[in-house]
N, CA, C and O atoms as a DFTB+ gen file, in Angstrom:
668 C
 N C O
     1  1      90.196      72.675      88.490
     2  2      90.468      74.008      87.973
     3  2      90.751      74.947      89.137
     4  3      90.036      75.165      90.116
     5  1      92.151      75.550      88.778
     6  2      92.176      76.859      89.814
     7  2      91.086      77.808      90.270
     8  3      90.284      78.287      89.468
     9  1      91.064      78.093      91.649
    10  2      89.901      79.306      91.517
    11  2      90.527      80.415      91.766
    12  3      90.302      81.110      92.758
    13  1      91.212      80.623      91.044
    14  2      91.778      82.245      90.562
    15  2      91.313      83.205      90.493
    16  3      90.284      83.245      91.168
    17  1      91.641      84.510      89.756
    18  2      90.864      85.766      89.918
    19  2      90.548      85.776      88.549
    20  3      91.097      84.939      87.832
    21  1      89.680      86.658      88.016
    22  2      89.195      86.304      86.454
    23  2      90.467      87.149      85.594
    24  3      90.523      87.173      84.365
    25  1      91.155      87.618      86.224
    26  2      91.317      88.888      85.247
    27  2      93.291      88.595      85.633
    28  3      93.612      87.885      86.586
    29  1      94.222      89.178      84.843
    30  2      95.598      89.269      84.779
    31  2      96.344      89.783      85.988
    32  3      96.570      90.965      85.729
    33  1      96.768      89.538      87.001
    34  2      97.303      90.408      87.970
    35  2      98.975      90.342      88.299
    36  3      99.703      89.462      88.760
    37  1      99.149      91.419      87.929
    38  2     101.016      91.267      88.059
    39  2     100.684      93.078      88.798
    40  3      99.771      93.899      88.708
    41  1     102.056      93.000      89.521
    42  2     102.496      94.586      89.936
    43  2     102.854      95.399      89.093
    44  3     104.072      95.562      89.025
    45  1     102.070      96.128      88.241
    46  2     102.311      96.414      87.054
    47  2     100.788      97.758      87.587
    48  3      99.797      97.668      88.312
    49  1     101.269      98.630      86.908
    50  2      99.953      99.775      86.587
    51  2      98.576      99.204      85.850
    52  3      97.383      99.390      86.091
    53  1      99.374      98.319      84.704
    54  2      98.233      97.474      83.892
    55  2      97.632      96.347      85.289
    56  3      96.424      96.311      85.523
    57  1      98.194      95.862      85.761
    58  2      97.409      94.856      86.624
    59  2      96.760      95.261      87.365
    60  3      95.663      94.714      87.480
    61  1      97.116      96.541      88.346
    62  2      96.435      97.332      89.369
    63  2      95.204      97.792      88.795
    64  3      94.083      97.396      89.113
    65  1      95.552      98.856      87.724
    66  2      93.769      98.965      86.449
    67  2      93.374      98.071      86.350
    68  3      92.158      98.210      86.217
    69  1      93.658      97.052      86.322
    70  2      93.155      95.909      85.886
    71  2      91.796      95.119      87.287
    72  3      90.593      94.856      87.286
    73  1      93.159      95.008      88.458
    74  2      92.014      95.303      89.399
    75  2      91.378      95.846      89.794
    76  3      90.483      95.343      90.474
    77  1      91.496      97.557      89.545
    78  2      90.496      98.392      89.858
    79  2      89.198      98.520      89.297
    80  3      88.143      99.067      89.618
    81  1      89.705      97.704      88.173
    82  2      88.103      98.088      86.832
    83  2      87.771      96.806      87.402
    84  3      86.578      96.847      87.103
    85  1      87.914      95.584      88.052
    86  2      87.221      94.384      88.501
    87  2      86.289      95.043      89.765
    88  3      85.059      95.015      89.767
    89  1      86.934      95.504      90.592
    90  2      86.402      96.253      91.487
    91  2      85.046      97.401      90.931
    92  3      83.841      97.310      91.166
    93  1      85.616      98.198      90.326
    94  2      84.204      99.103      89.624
    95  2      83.265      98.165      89.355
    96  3      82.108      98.578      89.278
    97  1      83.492      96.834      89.168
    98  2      81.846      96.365      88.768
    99  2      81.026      95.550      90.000
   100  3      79.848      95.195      89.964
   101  1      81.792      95.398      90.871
   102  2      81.150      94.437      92.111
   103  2      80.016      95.645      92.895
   104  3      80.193      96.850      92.713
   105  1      78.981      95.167      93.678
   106  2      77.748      96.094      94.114
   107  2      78.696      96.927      95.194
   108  3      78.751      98.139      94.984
   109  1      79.265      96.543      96.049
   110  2      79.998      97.104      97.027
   111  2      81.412      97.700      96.472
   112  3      82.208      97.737      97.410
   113  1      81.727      97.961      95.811
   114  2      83.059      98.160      94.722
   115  2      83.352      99.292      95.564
   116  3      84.475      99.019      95.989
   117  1      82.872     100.859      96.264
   118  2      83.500     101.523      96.706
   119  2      84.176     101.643      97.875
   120  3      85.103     102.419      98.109
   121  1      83.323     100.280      99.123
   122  2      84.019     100.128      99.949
   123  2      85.137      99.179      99.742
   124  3      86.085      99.479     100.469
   125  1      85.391      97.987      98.895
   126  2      86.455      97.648      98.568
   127  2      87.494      98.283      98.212
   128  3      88.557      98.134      98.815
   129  1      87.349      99.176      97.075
   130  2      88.548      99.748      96.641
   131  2      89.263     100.748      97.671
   132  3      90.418     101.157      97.548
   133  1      88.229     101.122      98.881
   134  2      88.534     102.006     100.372
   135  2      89.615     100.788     101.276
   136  3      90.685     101.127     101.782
   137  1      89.051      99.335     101.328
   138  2      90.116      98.041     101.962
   139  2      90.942      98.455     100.885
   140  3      91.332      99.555     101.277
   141  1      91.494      98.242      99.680
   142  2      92.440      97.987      98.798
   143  2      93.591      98.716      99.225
   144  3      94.700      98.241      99.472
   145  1      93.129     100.269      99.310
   146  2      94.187     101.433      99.766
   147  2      94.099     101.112     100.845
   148  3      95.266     100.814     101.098
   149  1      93.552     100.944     101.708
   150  2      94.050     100.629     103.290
   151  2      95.172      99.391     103.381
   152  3      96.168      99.367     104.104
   153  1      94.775      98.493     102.551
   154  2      96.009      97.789     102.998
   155  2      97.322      97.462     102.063
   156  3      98.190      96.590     102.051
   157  1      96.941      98.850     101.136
   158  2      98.013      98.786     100.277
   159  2      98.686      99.896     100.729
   160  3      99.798     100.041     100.222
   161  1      98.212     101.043     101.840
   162  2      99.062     102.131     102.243
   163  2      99.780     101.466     103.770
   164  3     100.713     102.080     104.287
   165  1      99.233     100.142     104.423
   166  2      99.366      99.229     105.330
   167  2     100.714      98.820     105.091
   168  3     101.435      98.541     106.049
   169  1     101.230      98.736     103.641
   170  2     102.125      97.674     102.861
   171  2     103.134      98.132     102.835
   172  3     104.187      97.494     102.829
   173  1     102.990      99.724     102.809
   174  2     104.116     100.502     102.397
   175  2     104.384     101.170     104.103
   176  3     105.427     101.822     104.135
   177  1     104.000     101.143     104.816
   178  2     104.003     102.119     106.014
   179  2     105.451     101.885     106.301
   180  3     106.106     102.926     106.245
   181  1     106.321     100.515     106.674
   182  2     107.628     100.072     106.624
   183  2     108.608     100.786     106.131
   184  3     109.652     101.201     106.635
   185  1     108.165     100.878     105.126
   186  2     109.180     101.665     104.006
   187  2     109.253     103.128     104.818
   188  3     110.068     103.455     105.681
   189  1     108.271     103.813     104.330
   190  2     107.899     104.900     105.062
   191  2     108.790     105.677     106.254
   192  3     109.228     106.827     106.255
   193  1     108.897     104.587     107.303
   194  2     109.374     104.420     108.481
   195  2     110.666     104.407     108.707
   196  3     111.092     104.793     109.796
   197  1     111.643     103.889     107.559
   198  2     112.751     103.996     107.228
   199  2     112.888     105.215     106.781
   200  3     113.791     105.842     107.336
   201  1     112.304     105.769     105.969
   202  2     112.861     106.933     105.414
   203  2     112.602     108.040     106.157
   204  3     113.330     109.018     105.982
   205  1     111.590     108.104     107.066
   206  2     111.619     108.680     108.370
   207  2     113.005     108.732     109.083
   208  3     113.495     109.845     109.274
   209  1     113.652     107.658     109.478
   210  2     114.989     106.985     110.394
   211  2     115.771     107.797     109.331
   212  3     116.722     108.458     109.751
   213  1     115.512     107.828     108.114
   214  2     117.142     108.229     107.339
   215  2     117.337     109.659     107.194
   216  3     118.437     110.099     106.857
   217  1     115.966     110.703     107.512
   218  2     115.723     111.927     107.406
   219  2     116.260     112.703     108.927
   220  3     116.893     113.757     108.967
   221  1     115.570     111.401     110.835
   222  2     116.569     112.309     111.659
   223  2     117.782     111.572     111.522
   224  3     118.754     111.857     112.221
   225  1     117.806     110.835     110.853
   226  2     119.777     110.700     111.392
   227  2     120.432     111.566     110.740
   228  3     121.618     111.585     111.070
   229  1     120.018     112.635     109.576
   230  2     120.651     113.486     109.246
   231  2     121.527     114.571     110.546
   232  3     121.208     114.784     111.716
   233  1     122.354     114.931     109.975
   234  2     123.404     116.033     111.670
   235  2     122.712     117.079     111.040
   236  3     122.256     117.177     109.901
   237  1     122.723     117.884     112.051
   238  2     122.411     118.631     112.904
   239  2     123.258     119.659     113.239
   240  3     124.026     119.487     114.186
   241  1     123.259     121.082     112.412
   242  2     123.723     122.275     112.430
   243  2     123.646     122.709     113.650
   244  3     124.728     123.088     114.099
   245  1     122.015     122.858     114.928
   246  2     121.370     122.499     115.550
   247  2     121.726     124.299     116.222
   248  3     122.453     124.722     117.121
   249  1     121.064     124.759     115.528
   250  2     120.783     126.533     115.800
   251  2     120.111     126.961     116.300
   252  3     119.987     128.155     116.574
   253  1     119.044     125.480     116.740
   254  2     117.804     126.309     117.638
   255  2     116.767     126.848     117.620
   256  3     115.813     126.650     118.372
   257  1     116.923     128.132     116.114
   258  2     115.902     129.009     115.282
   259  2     114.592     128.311     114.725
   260  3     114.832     127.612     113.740
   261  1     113.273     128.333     115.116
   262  2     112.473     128.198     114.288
   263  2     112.695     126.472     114.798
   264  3     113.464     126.033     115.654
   265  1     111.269     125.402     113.521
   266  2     111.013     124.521     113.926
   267  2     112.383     123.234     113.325
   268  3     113.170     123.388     112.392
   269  1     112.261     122.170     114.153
   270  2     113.619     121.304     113.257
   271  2     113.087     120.779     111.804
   272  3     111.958     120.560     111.366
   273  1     114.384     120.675     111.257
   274  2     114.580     120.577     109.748
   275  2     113.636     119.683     109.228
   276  3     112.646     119.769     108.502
   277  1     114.539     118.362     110.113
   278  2     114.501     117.008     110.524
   279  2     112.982     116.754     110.773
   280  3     112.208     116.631     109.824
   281  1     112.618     116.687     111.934
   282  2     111.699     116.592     112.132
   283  2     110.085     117.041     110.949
   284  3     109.379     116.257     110.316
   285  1     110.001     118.349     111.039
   286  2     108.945     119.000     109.834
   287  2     109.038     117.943     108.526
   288  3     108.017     117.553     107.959
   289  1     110.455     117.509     108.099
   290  2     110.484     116.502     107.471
   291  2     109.956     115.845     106.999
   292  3     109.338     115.888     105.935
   293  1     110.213     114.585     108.220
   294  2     110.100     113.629     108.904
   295  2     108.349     113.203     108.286
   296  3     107.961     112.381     107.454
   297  1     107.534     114.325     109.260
   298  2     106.189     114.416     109.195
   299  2     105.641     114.119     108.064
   300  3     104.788     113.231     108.063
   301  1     105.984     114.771     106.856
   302  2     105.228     114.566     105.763
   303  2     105.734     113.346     104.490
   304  3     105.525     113.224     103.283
   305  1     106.376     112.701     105.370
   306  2     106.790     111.332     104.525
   307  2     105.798     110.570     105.080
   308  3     105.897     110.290     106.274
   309  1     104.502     110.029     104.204
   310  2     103.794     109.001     104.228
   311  2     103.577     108.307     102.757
   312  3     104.005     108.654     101.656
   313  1     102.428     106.762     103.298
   314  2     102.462     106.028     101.690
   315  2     101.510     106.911     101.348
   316  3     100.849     107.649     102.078
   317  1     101.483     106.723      99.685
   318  2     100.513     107.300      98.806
   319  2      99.781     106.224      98.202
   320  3     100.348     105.342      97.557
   321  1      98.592     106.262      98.379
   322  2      97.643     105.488      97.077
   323  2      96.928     106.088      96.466
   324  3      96.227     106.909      97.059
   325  1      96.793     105.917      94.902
   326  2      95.383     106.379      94.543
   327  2      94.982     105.198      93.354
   328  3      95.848     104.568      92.747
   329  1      93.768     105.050      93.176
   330  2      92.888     103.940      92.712
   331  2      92.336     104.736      91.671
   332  3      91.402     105.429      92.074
   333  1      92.598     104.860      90.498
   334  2      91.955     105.676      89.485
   335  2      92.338     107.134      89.149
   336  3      93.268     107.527      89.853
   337  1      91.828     108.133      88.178
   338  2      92.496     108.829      87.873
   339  2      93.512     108.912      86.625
   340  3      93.400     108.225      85.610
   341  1      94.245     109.604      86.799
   342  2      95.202     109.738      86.161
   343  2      96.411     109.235      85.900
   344  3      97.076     109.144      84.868
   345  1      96.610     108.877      87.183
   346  2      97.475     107.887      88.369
   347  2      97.187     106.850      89.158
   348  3      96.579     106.979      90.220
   349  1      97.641     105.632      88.651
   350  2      97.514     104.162      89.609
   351  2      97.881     104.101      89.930
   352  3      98.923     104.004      89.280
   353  1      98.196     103.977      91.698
   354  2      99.462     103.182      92.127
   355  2      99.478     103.243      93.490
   356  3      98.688     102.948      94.387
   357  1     100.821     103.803      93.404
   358  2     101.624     102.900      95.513
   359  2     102.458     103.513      95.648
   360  3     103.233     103.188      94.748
   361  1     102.986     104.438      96.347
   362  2     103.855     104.831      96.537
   363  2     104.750     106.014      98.054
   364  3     104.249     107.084      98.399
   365  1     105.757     105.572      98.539
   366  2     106.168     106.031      99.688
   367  2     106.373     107.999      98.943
   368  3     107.047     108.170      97.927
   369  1     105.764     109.075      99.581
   370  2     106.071     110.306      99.069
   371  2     106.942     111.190     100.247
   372  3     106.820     110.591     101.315
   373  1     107.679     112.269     100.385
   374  2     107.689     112.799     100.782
   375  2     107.208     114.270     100.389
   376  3     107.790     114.844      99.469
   377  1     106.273     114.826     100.991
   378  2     105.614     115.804     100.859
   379  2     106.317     117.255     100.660
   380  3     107.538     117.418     100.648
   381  1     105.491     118.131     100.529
   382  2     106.537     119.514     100.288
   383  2     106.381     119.757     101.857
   384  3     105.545     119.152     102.530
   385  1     107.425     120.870     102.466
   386  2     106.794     121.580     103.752
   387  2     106.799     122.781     103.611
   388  3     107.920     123.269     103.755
   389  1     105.630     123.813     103.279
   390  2     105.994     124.969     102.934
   391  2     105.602     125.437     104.201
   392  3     105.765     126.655     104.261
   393  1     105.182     124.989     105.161
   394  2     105.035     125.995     106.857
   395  2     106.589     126.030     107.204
   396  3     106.799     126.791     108.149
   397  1     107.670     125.456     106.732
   398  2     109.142     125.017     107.624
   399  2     109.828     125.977     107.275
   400  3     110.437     125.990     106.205
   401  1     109.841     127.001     108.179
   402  2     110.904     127.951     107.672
   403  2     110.763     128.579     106.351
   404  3     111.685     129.289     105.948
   405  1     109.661     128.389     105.593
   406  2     109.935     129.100     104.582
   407  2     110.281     128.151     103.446
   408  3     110.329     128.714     102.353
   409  1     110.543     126.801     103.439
   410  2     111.479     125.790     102.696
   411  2     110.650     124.919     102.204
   412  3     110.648     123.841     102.798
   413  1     109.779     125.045     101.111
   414  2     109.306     124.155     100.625
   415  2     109.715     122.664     100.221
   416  3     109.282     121.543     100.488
   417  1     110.800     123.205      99.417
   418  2     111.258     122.274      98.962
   419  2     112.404     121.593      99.475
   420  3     113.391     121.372      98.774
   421  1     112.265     121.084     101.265
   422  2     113.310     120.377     102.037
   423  2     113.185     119.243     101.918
   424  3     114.236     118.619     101.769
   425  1     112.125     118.595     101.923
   426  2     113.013     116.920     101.321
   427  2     113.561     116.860     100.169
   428  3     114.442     116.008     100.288
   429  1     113.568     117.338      98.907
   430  2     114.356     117.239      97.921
   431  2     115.405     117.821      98.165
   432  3     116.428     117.235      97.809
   433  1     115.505     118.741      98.633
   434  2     116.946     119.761      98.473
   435  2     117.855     119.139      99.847
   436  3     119.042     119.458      99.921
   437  1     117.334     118.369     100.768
   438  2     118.131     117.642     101.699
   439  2     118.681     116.219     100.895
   440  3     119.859     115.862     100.894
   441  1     117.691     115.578     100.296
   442  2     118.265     114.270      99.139
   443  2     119.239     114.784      97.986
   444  3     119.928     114.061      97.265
   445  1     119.205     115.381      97.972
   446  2     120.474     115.876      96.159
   447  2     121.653     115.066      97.048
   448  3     121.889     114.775      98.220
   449  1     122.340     114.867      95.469
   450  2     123.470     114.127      95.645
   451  2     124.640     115.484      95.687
   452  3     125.753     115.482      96.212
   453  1     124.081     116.388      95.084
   454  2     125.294     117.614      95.205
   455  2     125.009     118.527      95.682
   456  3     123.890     118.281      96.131
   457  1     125.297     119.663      95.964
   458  2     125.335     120.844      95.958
   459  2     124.376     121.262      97.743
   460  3     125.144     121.541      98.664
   461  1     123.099     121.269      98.019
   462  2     122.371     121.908      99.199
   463  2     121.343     122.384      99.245
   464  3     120.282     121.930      98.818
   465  1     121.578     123.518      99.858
   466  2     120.990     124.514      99.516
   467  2     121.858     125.827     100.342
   468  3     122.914     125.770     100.972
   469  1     121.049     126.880     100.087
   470  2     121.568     128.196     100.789
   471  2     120.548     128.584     101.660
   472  3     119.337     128.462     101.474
   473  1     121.176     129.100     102.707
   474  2     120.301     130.015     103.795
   475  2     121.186     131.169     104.387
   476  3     122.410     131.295     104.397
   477  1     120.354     131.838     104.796
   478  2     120.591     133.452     105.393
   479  2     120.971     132.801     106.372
   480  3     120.377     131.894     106.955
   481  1     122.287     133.389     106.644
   482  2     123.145     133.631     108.362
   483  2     123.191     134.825     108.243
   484  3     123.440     135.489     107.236
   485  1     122.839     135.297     109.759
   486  2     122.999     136.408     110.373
   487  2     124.109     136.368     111.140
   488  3     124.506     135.393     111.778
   489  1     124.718     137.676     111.058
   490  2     126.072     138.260     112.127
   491  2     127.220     137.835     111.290
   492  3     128.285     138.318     111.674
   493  1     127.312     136.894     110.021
   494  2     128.471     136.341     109.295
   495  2     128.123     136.976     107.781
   496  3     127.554     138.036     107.519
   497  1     128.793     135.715     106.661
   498  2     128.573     136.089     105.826
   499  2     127.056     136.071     105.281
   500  3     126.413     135.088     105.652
   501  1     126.339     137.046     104.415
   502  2     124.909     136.501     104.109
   503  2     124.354     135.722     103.983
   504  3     123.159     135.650     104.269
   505  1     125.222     134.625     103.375
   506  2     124.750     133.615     102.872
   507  2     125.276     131.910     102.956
   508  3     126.431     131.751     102.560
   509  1     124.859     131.182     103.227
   510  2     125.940     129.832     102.974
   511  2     125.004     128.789     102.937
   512  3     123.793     128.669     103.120
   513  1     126.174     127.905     102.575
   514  2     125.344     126.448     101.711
   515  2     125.355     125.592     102.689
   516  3     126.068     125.774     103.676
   517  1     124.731     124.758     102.581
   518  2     124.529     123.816     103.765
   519  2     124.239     122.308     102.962
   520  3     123.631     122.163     101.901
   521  1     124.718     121.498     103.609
   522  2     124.285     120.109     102.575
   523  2     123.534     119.139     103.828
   524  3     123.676     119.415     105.020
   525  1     122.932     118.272     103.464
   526  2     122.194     117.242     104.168
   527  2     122.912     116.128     104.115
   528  3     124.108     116.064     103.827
   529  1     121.926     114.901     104.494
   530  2     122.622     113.696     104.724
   531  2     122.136     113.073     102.995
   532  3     121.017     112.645     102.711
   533  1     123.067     113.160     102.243
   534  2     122.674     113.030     100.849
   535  2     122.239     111.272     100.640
   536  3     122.833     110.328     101.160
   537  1     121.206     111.212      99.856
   538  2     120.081     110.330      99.250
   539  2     119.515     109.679     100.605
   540  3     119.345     108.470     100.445
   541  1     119.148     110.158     101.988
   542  2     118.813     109.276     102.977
   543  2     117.126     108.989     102.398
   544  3     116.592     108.550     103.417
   545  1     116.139     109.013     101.392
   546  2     115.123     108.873     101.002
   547  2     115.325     107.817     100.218
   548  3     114.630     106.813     100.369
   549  1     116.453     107.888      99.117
   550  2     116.200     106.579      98.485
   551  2     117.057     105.663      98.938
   552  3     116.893     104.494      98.591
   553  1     118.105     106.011      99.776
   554  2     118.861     105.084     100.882
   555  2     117.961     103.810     101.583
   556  3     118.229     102.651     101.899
   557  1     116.506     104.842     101.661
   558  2     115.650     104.049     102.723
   559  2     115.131     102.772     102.163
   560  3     114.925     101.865     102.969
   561  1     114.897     102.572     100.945
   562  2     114.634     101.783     100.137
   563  2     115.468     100.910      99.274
   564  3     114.911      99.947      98.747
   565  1     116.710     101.114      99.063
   566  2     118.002     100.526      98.536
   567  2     117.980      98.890      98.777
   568  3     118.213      98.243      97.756
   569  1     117.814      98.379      99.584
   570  2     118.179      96.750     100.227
   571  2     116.630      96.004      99.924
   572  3     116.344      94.892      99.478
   573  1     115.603      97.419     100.489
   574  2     114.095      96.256     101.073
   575  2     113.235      96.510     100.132
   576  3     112.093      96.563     100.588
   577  1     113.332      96.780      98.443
   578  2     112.218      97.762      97.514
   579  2     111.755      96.032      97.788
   580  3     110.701      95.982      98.422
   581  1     112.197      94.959      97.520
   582  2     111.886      93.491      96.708
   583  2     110.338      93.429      98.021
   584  3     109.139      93.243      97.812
   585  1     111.191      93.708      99.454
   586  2     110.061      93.165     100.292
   587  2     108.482      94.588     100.026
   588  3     107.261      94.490      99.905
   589  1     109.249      95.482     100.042
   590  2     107.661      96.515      99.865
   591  2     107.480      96.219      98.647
   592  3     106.875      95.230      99.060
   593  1     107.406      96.099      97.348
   594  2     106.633      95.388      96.486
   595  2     106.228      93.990      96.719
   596  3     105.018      93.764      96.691
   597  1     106.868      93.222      96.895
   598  2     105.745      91.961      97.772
   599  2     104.522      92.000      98.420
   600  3     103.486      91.405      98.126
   601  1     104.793      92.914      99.515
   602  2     103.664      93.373     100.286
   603  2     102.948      94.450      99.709
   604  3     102.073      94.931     100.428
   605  1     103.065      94.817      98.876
   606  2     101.757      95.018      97.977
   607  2     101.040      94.780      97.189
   608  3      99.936      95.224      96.873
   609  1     102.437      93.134      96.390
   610  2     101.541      92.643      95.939
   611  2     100.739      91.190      96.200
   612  3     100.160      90.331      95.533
   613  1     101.129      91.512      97.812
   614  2     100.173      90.346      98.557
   615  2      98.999      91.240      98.924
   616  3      98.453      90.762      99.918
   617  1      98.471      92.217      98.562
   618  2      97.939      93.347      99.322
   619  2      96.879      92.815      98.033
   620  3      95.793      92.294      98.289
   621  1      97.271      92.990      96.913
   622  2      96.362      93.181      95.598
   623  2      95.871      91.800      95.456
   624  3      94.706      91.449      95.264
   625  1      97.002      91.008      95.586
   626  2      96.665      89.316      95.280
   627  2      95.502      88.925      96.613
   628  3      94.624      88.074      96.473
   629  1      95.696      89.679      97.815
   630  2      94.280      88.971      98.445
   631  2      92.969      89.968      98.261
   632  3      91.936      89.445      98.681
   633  1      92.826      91.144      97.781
   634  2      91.628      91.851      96.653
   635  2      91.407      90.863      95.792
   636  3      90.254      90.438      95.717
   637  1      92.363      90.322      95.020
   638  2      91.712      89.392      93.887
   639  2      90.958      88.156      94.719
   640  3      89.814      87.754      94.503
   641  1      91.653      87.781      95.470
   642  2      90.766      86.002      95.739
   643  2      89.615      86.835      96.478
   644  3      88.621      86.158      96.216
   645  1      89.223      87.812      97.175
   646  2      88.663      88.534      97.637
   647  2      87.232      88.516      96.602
   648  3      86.091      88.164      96.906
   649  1      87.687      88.963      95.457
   650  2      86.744      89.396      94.513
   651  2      86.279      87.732      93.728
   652  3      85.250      87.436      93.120
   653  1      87.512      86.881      94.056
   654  2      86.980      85.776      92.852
   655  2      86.249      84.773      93.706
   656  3      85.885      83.742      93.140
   657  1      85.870      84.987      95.520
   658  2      85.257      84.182      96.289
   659  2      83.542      84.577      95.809
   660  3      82.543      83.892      95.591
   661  1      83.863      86.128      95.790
   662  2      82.595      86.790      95.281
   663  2      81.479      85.878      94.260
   664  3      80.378      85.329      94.315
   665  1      82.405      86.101      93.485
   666  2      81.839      85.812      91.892
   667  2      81.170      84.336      91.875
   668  3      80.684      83.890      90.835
């Protein structure tokens, strides 16, 4: 007989609950589910890293003013986990930046497929649009989603033998 994990595990929200509620019952269950996100935010860091690469290769107006676009970016693209809640899961985010100039909402408004955004020029006309390097976020992920879901769900699949050595 296989020595498997007791319980259903696919990359699925249902499987992840699935391991998380296996986890809620073991004596040590909170430092596990602390390994789980560690090496399920481990899994995704790759990804991450790309979409970092696809945010500076964006060009560069390069005005000087205030902090870079790019960069401030850059910074707040990390993985996300959370284990319970409301929300299960895994996932590469890019964050808001509301210290950047004022621009909260620059990783989205640099990813649109159309349009920009607008900013104040001084000494010209008031106003003008500016576009980014359009979809370099989900660009980053386009070719390699197959390998970052793998590696997370080799991440979950060794929690399970983890938990079924336990038992």
């Amino acid at each position: 007989m296989a020595s498997g994990p007791p319980f259903d595990l696919t990359v699925t929200h249902e499987g992840l609950d699935a391991l998380v509620r296996a986890i809620r019952q073991e004596a040590d269950g909170k430092a596990l589910r602390k390994d789980l996100a560690k090496n399920m935010r481990d899994a995704l860091r790759p990804g991450a890293a790309m979409a970092k690469s696809g945010i500076m290769s964006m060009p560069s107006a390069g005005t000087g003013m205030g902090p870079s676009l790019r960069s401030g970016i850059a910074k707040k693209i990390r993985p996300e986990v959370k284990l319970g809640g409301r929300w299960t899961g895994a996932r590469v985010k890019a964050f808001k930046t509301p210290g950047l100039r004022g621009f909260a909402n620059a990783p989205k408004r640099t990813n649109r497929r159309s349009g920009g955004w607008r900013s104040l020029t001084y000494g010209r006309e008031p106003w003008r649009t500016q576009s980014g390097k359009r979809q370099w976020f989900d660009e980053a992920f386009e070719n390699d989603s197959d390998r970052h879901l793998a590696a997370v769900h080799e991440a979950m699949e060794d929690m399970a033998r983890r938990l079924a050595r336990a038992r």
